[in-house]
Amino acid sequence: MAADNTHSAPANPVDIPWDAVLEWGLALASTGLIVSGAIFVLAGALGVLRMPDFFTRMHAAGMTDTLGAEFILLGLMLQAGFSQMTLKLLLVAFFLFLTSPTATHAIANAALKSGLKPQLGPYKAPELSEIEGKTPSEGAH
Amino acid sequence: MADEFLLKVYVAAAVLMMVGMALLLVRLIAGPALYDRALAVNSFGTKVVLFLCLFSLMNGRQDGVDIAILYALMNFIATVAILKFFRYRGLTGPMTSLPGSSKFDRLREARRQKEAS
C-alpha cells in the first residue's frame, strides 16, 4: 500500500514544519520591529543630548519618540497574540500616539511664548577657546 | 528556541532603552533652560513606558503593562502641569494664552477703562 502510494504520487520531498516557520517568522518580524524601534528611540535620546539648540532638540525627541514607541509596541503586540495583553499594548500605543506630539507641541509653545529664540542660519560650532573655562551648562547653549 | 532568541532581543532592546535614559538624564541635569528639562522629563517618561512594556513581556506578566498605561497618561498630565505652573506661577490660570493677551482679558480691560472714564 505504502509502496504503491510512493510510486504513483510522490509524497512531500521535504516535510515543511509549518508551525516552526510561523513561529520563527513572527519572531523575526517582531525582532525587526523592536530593534528598529529601539534604534529610533536611542537616536532620539542622542539628538536630545547633542543638538545645539532647544528647538532642534525638541524635534529630535518628539519625532523619534513617537515612531520608535509605535514600532516597539507593534513588535510586542505580534508576540502577545490575540490576548488581553494586546489590548493593553494597543491602549498604550494609542495614548502615546496622542500625547507625545501634543506634549512636544505644548513645550515648544511654552518656550516660544516665554521668549526663547530659535537659532537661525547655519550652525557654527563654537571654537575650542570659547568652550574652555565655561561650565557645561553655559557651553551647551 | 524562538522564545530564547526573543528573550535576547528583549534584553537588547531594554539595554538600548536604558542607554537612552542615561543620555536623557545628562540633558536633564545639564539642560540650560527650563524647557530643556521639561522635554527631557517627557522623553524619559516615554522611555520608561516602553521599558515597562518590554519588561512585562520579558517576564510574561501583565501587571507591567497596566502600570505603563497609567504612566503614559500621568506623564502627559505632569508635563502640561509643569509648563502651566511655570507660565502662570500657579495651576488655576487660564489655559488659552498669556495673561493679558487673550480676547477675554482685552475685553475686560476695555470695560474697566470705560467704567473709569
mmCIF file of C-alpha atoms in Angstrom:
data_model
loop_
_atom_site.group_PDB
_atom_site.id
_atom_site.type_symbol
_atom_site.label_atom_id
_atom_site.label_comp_id
_atom_site.label_asym_id
_atom_site.label_seq_id
_atom_site.Cartn_x
_atom_site.Cartn_y
_atom_site.Cartn_z
ATOM 1 C CA MET A 1 0.000 0.000 0.000
ATOM 2 C CA ALA A 2 2.692 2.426 1.044
ATOM 3 C CA ALA A 3 4.971 1.365 -1.782
ATOM 4 C CA ASP A 4 2.134 1.799 -4.253
ATOM 5 C CA ASN A 5 1.449 5.292 -2.924
ATOM 6 C CA THR A 6 5.027 6.478 -3.312
ATOM 7 C CA HIS A 7 5.165 5.019 -6.825
ATOM 8 C CA SER A 8 2.075 6.761 -8.222
ATOM 9 C CA ALA A 9 2.151 10.124 -6.374
ATOM 10 C CA PRO A 10 5.427 11.038 -4.682
ATOM 11 C CA ALA A 11 4.986 12.265 -1.123
ATOM 12 C CA ASN A 12 6.314 15.612 0.006
ATOM 13 C CA PRO A 13 10.050 15.557 -0.682
ATOM 14 C CA VAL A 14 10.584 17.985 2.181
ATOM 15 C CA ASP A 15 8.102 17.931 5.017
ATOM 16 C CA ILE A 16 7.783 21.617 5.841
ATOM 17 C CA PRO A 17 7.219 22.205 9.572
ATOM 18 C CA TRP A 18 4.671 24.982 9.229
ATOM 19 C CA ASP A 19 4.411 25.556 12.982
ATOM 20 C CA ALA A 20 8.106 26.323 13.291
ATOM 21 C CA VAL A 21 8.028 28.500 10.154
ATOM 22 C CA LEU A 22 5.166 30.542 11.587
ATOM 23 C CA GLU A 23 6.844 30.849 14.975
ATOM 24 C CA TRP A 24 10.171 31.955 13.522
ATOM 25 C CA GLY A 25 8.503 34.274 11.051
ATOM 26 C CA LEU A 26 6.642 36.027 13.844
ATOM 27 C CA ALA A 27 9.790 36.108 15.954
ATOM 28 C CA LEU A 28 11.845 37.644 13.145
ATOM 29 C CA ALA A 29 9.132 40.192 12.305
ATOM 30 C CA SER A 30 8.842 41.350 15.898
ATOM 31 C CA THR A 31 12.650 41.340 16.226
ATOM 32 C CA GLY A 32 12.942 43.688 13.274
ATOM 33 C CA LEU A 33 10.256 45.989 14.649
ATOM 34 C CA ILE A 34 11.636 46.036 18.203
ATOM 35 C CA VAL A 35 15.251 46.585 17.165
ATOM 36 C CA SER A 36 14.404 49.359 14.690
ATOM 37 C CA GLY A 37 12.189 50.996 17.304
ATOM 38 C CA ALA A 38 14.930 50.808 19.918
ATOM 39 C CA ILE A 39 17.391 52.347 17.464
ATOM 40 C CA PHE A 40 14.932 55.181 16.774
ATOM 41 C CA VAL A 41 14.483 55.810 20.489
ATOM 42 C CA LEU A 42 18.240 55.780 21.058
ATOM 43 C CA ALA A 43 18.736 58.209 18.152
ATOM 44 C CA GLY A 44 16.162 60.499 19.753
ATOM 45 C CA ALA A 45 17.988 60.444 23.077
ATOM 46 C CA LEU A 46 21.295 61.128 21.326
ATOM 47 C CA GLY A 47 19.687 64.031 19.465
ATOM 48 C CA VAL A 48 18.371 65.494 22.719
ATOM 49 C CA LEU A 49 21.872 65.318 24.137
ATOM 50 C CA ARG A 50 23.850 66.588 21.145
ATOM 51 C CA MET A 51 21.711 69.114 19.249
ATOM 52 C CA PRO A 52 22.845 72.738 19.579
ATOM 53 C CA ASP A 53 19.529 74.471 20.210
ATOM 54 C CA PHE A 54 16.392 73.839 22.230
ATOM 55 C CA PHE A 55 14.068 73.639 19.227
ATOM 56 C CA THR A 56 16.275 71.192 17.349
ATOM 57 C CA ARG A 57 16.479 69.064 20.496
ATOM 58 C CA MET A 58 12.706 69.118 20.707
ATOM 59 C CA HIS A 59 12.463 67.997 17.092
ATOM 60 C CA ALA A 60 14.781 65.050 17.760
ATOM 61 C CA ALA A 61 12.838 63.977 20.845
ATOM 62 C CA GLY A 62 9.336 64.448 19.511
ATOM 63 C CA MET A 63 9.672 62.818 16.105
ATOM 64 C CA THR A 64 11.722 59.781 17.009
ATOM 65 C CA ASP A 65 9.911 59.002 20.253
ATOM 66 C CA THR A 66 6.569 58.711 18.504
ATOM 67 C CA LEU A 67 7.835 56.455 15.716
ATOM 68 C CA GLY A 68 10.116 54.353 17.907
ATOM 69 C CA ALA A 69 7.416 53.781 20.531
ATOM 70 C CA GLU A 70 4.923 52.659 17.897
ATOM 71 C CA PHE A 71 7.486 50.274 16.376
ATOM 72 C CA ILE A 72 8.371 48.686 19.708
ATOM 73 C CA LEU A 73 4.750 48.324 20.806
ATOM 74 C CA LEU A 74 3.817 46.812 17.421
ATOM 75 C CA GLY A 75 6.613 44.291 17.772
ATOM 76 C CA LEU A 76 5.449 43.382 21.272
ATOM 77 C CA MET A 77 1.861 43.075 20.044
ATOM 78 C CA LEU A 78 2.948 40.481 17.470
ATOM 79 C CA GLN A 79 4.367 38.404 20.306
ATOM 80 C CA ALA A 80 1.405 38.818 22.654
ATOM 81 C CA GLY A 81 -1.023 37.309 20.117
ATOM 82 C CA PHE A 82 -4.790 37.656 20.464
ATOM 83 C CA SER A 83 -4.983 38.234 24.194
ATOM 84 C CA GLN A 84 -5.759 40.788 26.826
ATOM 85 C CA MET A 85 -2.128 41.883 26.723
ATOM 86 C CA THR A 86 -2.502 43.017 23.103
ATOM 87 C CA LEU A 87 -5.462 45.180 24.052
ATOM 88 C CA LYS A 88 -3.437 46.840 26.785
ATOM 89 C CA LEU A 89 -0.449 47.353 24.488
ATOM 90 C CA LEU A 90 -2.830 48.843 21.926
ATOM 91 C CA LEU A 91 -4.077 51.253 24.595
ATOM 92 C CA VAL A 92 -0.505 52.249 25.479
ATOM 93 C CA ALA A 93 0.300 52.788 21.788
ATOM 94 C CA PHE A 94 -2.860 54.861 21.320
ATOM 95 C CA PHE A 95 -2.152 57.091 24.322
ATOM 96 C CA LEU A 96 1.483 57.576 23.354
ATOM 97 C CA PHE A 97 0.479 58.365 19.782
ATOM 98 C CA LEU A 98 -1.906 61.041 21.035
ATOM 99 C CA THR A 99 0.043 62.510 23.939
ATOM 100 C CA SER A 100 3.647 62.525 22.724
ATOM 101 C CA PRO A 101 3.219 65.052 19.876
ATOM 102 C CA THR A 102 0.801 67.077 21.996
ATOM 103 C CA ALA A 103 3.273 67.352 24.871
ATOM 104 C CA THR A 104 6.068 68.293 22.459
ATOM 105 C CA HIS A 105 3.867 70.967 20.938
ATOM 106 C CA ALA A 106 2.970 72.282 24.402
ATOM 107 C CA ILE A 107 6.641 72.528 25.385
ATOM 108 C CA ALA A 108 7.530 74.293 22.122
ATOM 109 C CA ASN A 109 4.640 76.721 22.512
ATOM 110 C CA ALA A 110 5.571 77.497 26.115
ATOM 111 C CA ALA A 111 9.232 78.024 25.193
ATOM 112 C CA LEU A 112 8.381 80.319 22.276
ATOM 113 C CA LYS A 113 5.904 82.340 24.357
ATOM 114 C CA SER A 114 8.434 82.719 27.138
ATOM 115 C CA GLY A 115 10.845 84.366 24.717
ATOM 116 C CA LEU A 116 13.287 81.575 23.915
ATOM 117 C CA LYS A 117 14.593 82.373 20.432
ATOM 118 C CA PRO A 118 15.477 79.619 17.964
ATOM 119 C CA GLN A 119 18.943 79.770 16.437
ATOM 120 C CA LEU A 120 18.570 80.757 12.798
ATOM 121 C CA GLY A 121 21.048 80.338 9.978
ATOM 122 C CA PRO A 122 23.686 77.638 9.542
ATOM 123 C CA TYR A 123 25.090 76.112 12.704
ATOM 124 C CA LYS A 124 28.569 77.255 13.609
ATOM 125 C CA ALA A 125 30.373 75.080 16.085
ATOM 126 C CA PRO A 126 31.955 77.046 18.947
ATOM 127 C CA GLU A 127 35.716 77.365 18.953
ATOM 128 C CA LEU A 128 37.645 75.366 21.498
ATOM 129 C CA SER A 129 38.890 78.555 23.130
ATOM 130 C CA GLU A 130 35.290 79.672 23.640
ATOM 131 C CA ILE A 131 34.311 76.435 25.329
ATOM 132 C CA GLU A 132 37.275 76.302 27.702
ATOM 133 C CA GLY A 133 36.674 77.859 31.056
ATOM 134 C CA LYS A 134 32.921 77.604 30.768
ATOM 135 C CA THR A 135 30.715 75.321 32.813
ATOM 136 C CA PRO A 136 28.869 72.675 30.753
ATOM 137 C CA SER A 137 25.507 74.388 31.224
ATOM 138 C CA GLU A 138 26.840 77.598 29.690
ATOM 139 C CA GLY A 139 28.726 75.909 26.896
ATOM 140 C CA ALA A 140 25.808 73.780 25.805
ATOM 141 C CA HIS A 141 23.676 76.647 24.607
ATOM 142 C CA MET B 1 14.025 28.030 20.560
ATOM 143 C CA ALA B 2 12.353 31.095 19.194
ATOM 144 C CA ASP B 3 11.480 32.104 22.728
ATOM 145 C CA GLU B 4 15.122 32.095 23.789
ATOM 146 C CA PHE B 5 16.015 34.189 20.756
ATOM 147 C CA LEU B 6 13.233 36.661 21.562
ATOM 148 C CA LEU B 7 14.370 36.896 25.164
ATOM 149 C CA LYS B 8 17.773 38.056 23.929
ATOM 150 C CA VAL B 9 16.075 40.610 21.667
ATOM 151 C CA TYR B 10 14.027 41.931 24.599
ATOM 152 C CA VAL B 11 17.116 42.235 26.769
ATOM 153 C CA ALA B 12 18.998 44.045 23.989
ATOM 154 C CA ALA B 13 16.120 46.484 23.449
ATOM 155 C CA ALA B 14 15.833 47.079 27.206
ATOM 156 C CA VAL B 15 19.567 47.800 27.409
ATOM 157 C CA LEU B 16 19.291 50.254 24.483
ATOM 158 C CA MET B 17 16.374 51.908 26.278
ATOM 159 C CA MET B 18 18.427 52.262 29.442
ATOM 160 C CA VAL B 19 21.295 53.823 27.481
ATOM 161 C CA GLY B 20 18.818 56.315 26.031
ATOM 162 C CA MET B 21 17.520 57.058 29.525
ATOM 163 C CA ALA B 22 21.070 57.725 30.743
ATOM 164 C CA LEU B 23 21.668 60.164 27.845
ATOM 165 C CA LEU B 24 18.429 61.947 28.680
ATOM 166 C CA LEU B 25 19.445 62.187 32.343
ATOM 167 C CA VAL B 26 22.582 64.041 31.252
ATOM 168 C CA ARG B 27 20.434 66.539 29.348
ATOM 169 C CA LEU B 28 18.046 66.745 32.300
ATOM 170 C CA ILE B 29 20.845 67.771 34.663
ATOM 171 C CA ALA B 30 22.827 69.964 32.248
ATOM 172 C CA GLY B 31 19.883 71.499 30.351
ATOM 173 C CA PRO B 32 20.394 75.264 30.222
ATOM 174 C CA ALA B 33 16.728 76.225 30.043
ATOM 175 C CA LEU B 34 13.724 75.005 31.980
ATOM 176 C CA TYR B 35 12.160 73.781 28.748
ATOM 177 C CA ASP B 36 15.108 71.510 28.007
ATOM 178 C CA ARG B 37 14.445 69.865 31.342
ATOM 179 C CA ALA B 38 10.712 69.579 30.705
ATOM 180 C CA LEU B 39 11.459 67.989 27.325
ATOM 181 C CA ALA B 40 13.935 65.562 28.878
ATOM 182 C CA VAL B 41 11.418 64.559 31.569
ATOM 183 C CA ASN B 42 8.725 63.954 28.969
ATOM 184 C CA SER B 43 11.014 61.883 26.757
ATOM 185 C CA PHE B 44 12.281 59.979 29.788
ATOM 186 C CA GLY B 45 8.701 59.090 30.688
ATOM 187 C CA THR B 46 8.077 57.716 27.200
ATOM 188 C CA LYS B 47 11.159 55.535 27.542
ATOM 189 C CA VAL B 48 10.017 54.329 30.965
ATOM 190 C CA VAL B 49 6.683 53.277 29.424
ATOM 191 C CA LEU B 50 8.446 51.309 26.685
ATOM 192 C CA PHE B 51 10.822 49.757 29.191
ATOM 193 C CA LEU B 52 7.887 48.649 31.358
ATOM 194 C CA CYS B 53 6.164 47.024 28.362
ATOM 195 C CA LEU B 54 9.366 45.209 27.366
ATOM 196 C CA PHE B 55 9.973 44.123 30.949
ATOM 197 C CA SER B 56 6.491 42.740 31.473
ATOM 198 C CA LEU B 57 6.586 40.759 28.207
ATOM 199 C CA MET B 58 10.051 39.528 29.136
ATOM 200 C CA ASN B 59 8.620 38.051 32.325
ATOM 201 C CA GLY B 60 5.299 37.065 30.772
ATOM 202 C CA ARG B 61 3.345 39.099 33.291
ATOM 203 C CA GLN B 62 0.514 41.520 32.633
ATOM 204 C CA ASP B 63 0.973 43.880 35.593
ATOM 205 C CA GLY B 64 3.691 45.962 33.971
ATOM 206 C CA VAL B 65 1.522 46.931 31.023
ATOM 207 C CA ASP B 66 -1.196 48.238 33.359
ATOM 208 C CA ILE B 67 1.367 50.419 35.086
ATOM 209 C CA ALA B 68 2.641 51.536 31.667
ATOM 210 C CA ILE B 69 -0.848 52.763 30.676
ATOM 211 C CA LEU B 70 -1.084 54.800 33.878
ATOM 212 C CA TYR B 71 2.452 56.110 33.423
ATOM 213 C CA ALA B 72 1.779 57.229 29.840
ATOM 214 C CA LEU B 73 -1.262 59.221 30.934
ATOM 215 C CA MET B 74 0.356 60.711 34.035
ATOM 216 C CA ASN B 75 3.470 61.651 32.084
ATOM 217 C CA PHE B 76 1.421 63.822 29.728
ATOM 218 C CA ILE B 77 -0.547 65.424 32.563
ATOM 219 C CA ALA B 78 2.631 66.094 34.540
ATOM 220 C CA THR B 79 4.316 67.762 31.554
ATOM 221 C CA VAL B 80 1.354 70.049 30.921
ATOM 222 C CA ALA B 81 1.092 70.834 34.636
ATOM 223 C CA ILE B 82 4.793 71.745 34.873
ATOM 224 C CA LEU B 83 4.560 74.031 31.832
ATOM 225 C CA LYS B 84 1.398 75.670 33.113
ATOM 226 C CA PHE B 85 2.860 76.209 36.551
ATOM 227 C CA PHE B 86 5.960 77.914 35.234
ATOM 228 C CA ARG B 87 4.000 80.141 32.892
ATOM 229 C CA TYR B 88 1.360 81.330 35.349
ATOM 230 C CA ARG B 89 3.141 80.576 38.648
ATOM 231 C CA GLY B 90 0.044 78.650 39.643
ATOM 232 C CA LEU B 91 -2.211 75.900 38.392
ATOM 233 C CA THR B 92 -5.501 77.804 38.259
ATOM 234 C CA GLY B 93 -4.790 80.311 35.457
ATOM 235 C CA PRO B 94 -6.395 80.261 32.014
ATOM 236 C CA MET B 95 -5.066 77.743 29.508
ATOM 237 C CA THR B 96 -5.670 79.773 26.365
ATOM 238 C CA SER B 97 -2.738 82.172 26.181
ATOM 239 C CA LEU B 98 -0.520 84.501 28.143
ATOM 240 C CA PRO B 99 -2.342 86.688 30.683
ATOM 241 C CA GLY B 100 -3.252 89.988 29.083
ATOM 242 C CA SER B 101 -3.081 88.727 25.519
ATOM 243 C CA SER B 102 -6.325 86.770 25.316
ATOM 244 C CA LYS B 103 -9.538 88.176 23.927
ATOM 245 C CA PHE B 104 -11.280 87.990 27.294
ATOM 246 C CA ASP B 105 -8.510 89.889 29.045
ATOM 247 C CA ARG B 106 -8.600 92.636 26.415
ATOM 248 C CA LEU B 107 -12.403 92.888 26.684
ATOM 249 C CA ARG B 108 -12.198 93.078 30.462
ATOM 250 C CA GLU B 109 -9.529 95.761 30.255
ATOM 251 C CA ALA B 110 -11.606 97.790 27.767
ATOM 252 C CA ARG B 111 -14.643 97.565 30.045
ATOM 253 C CA ARG B 112 -12.583 98.649 33.048
ATOM 254 C CA GLN B 113 -11.277 101.703 31.172
ATOM 255 C CA LYS B 114 -14.814 102.540 30.046
ATOM 256 C CA GLU B 115 -16.097 102.413 33.618
ATOM 257 C CA ALA B 116 -13.185 104.503 34.868
ATOM 258 C CA SER B 117 -13.755 107.274 32.335
#
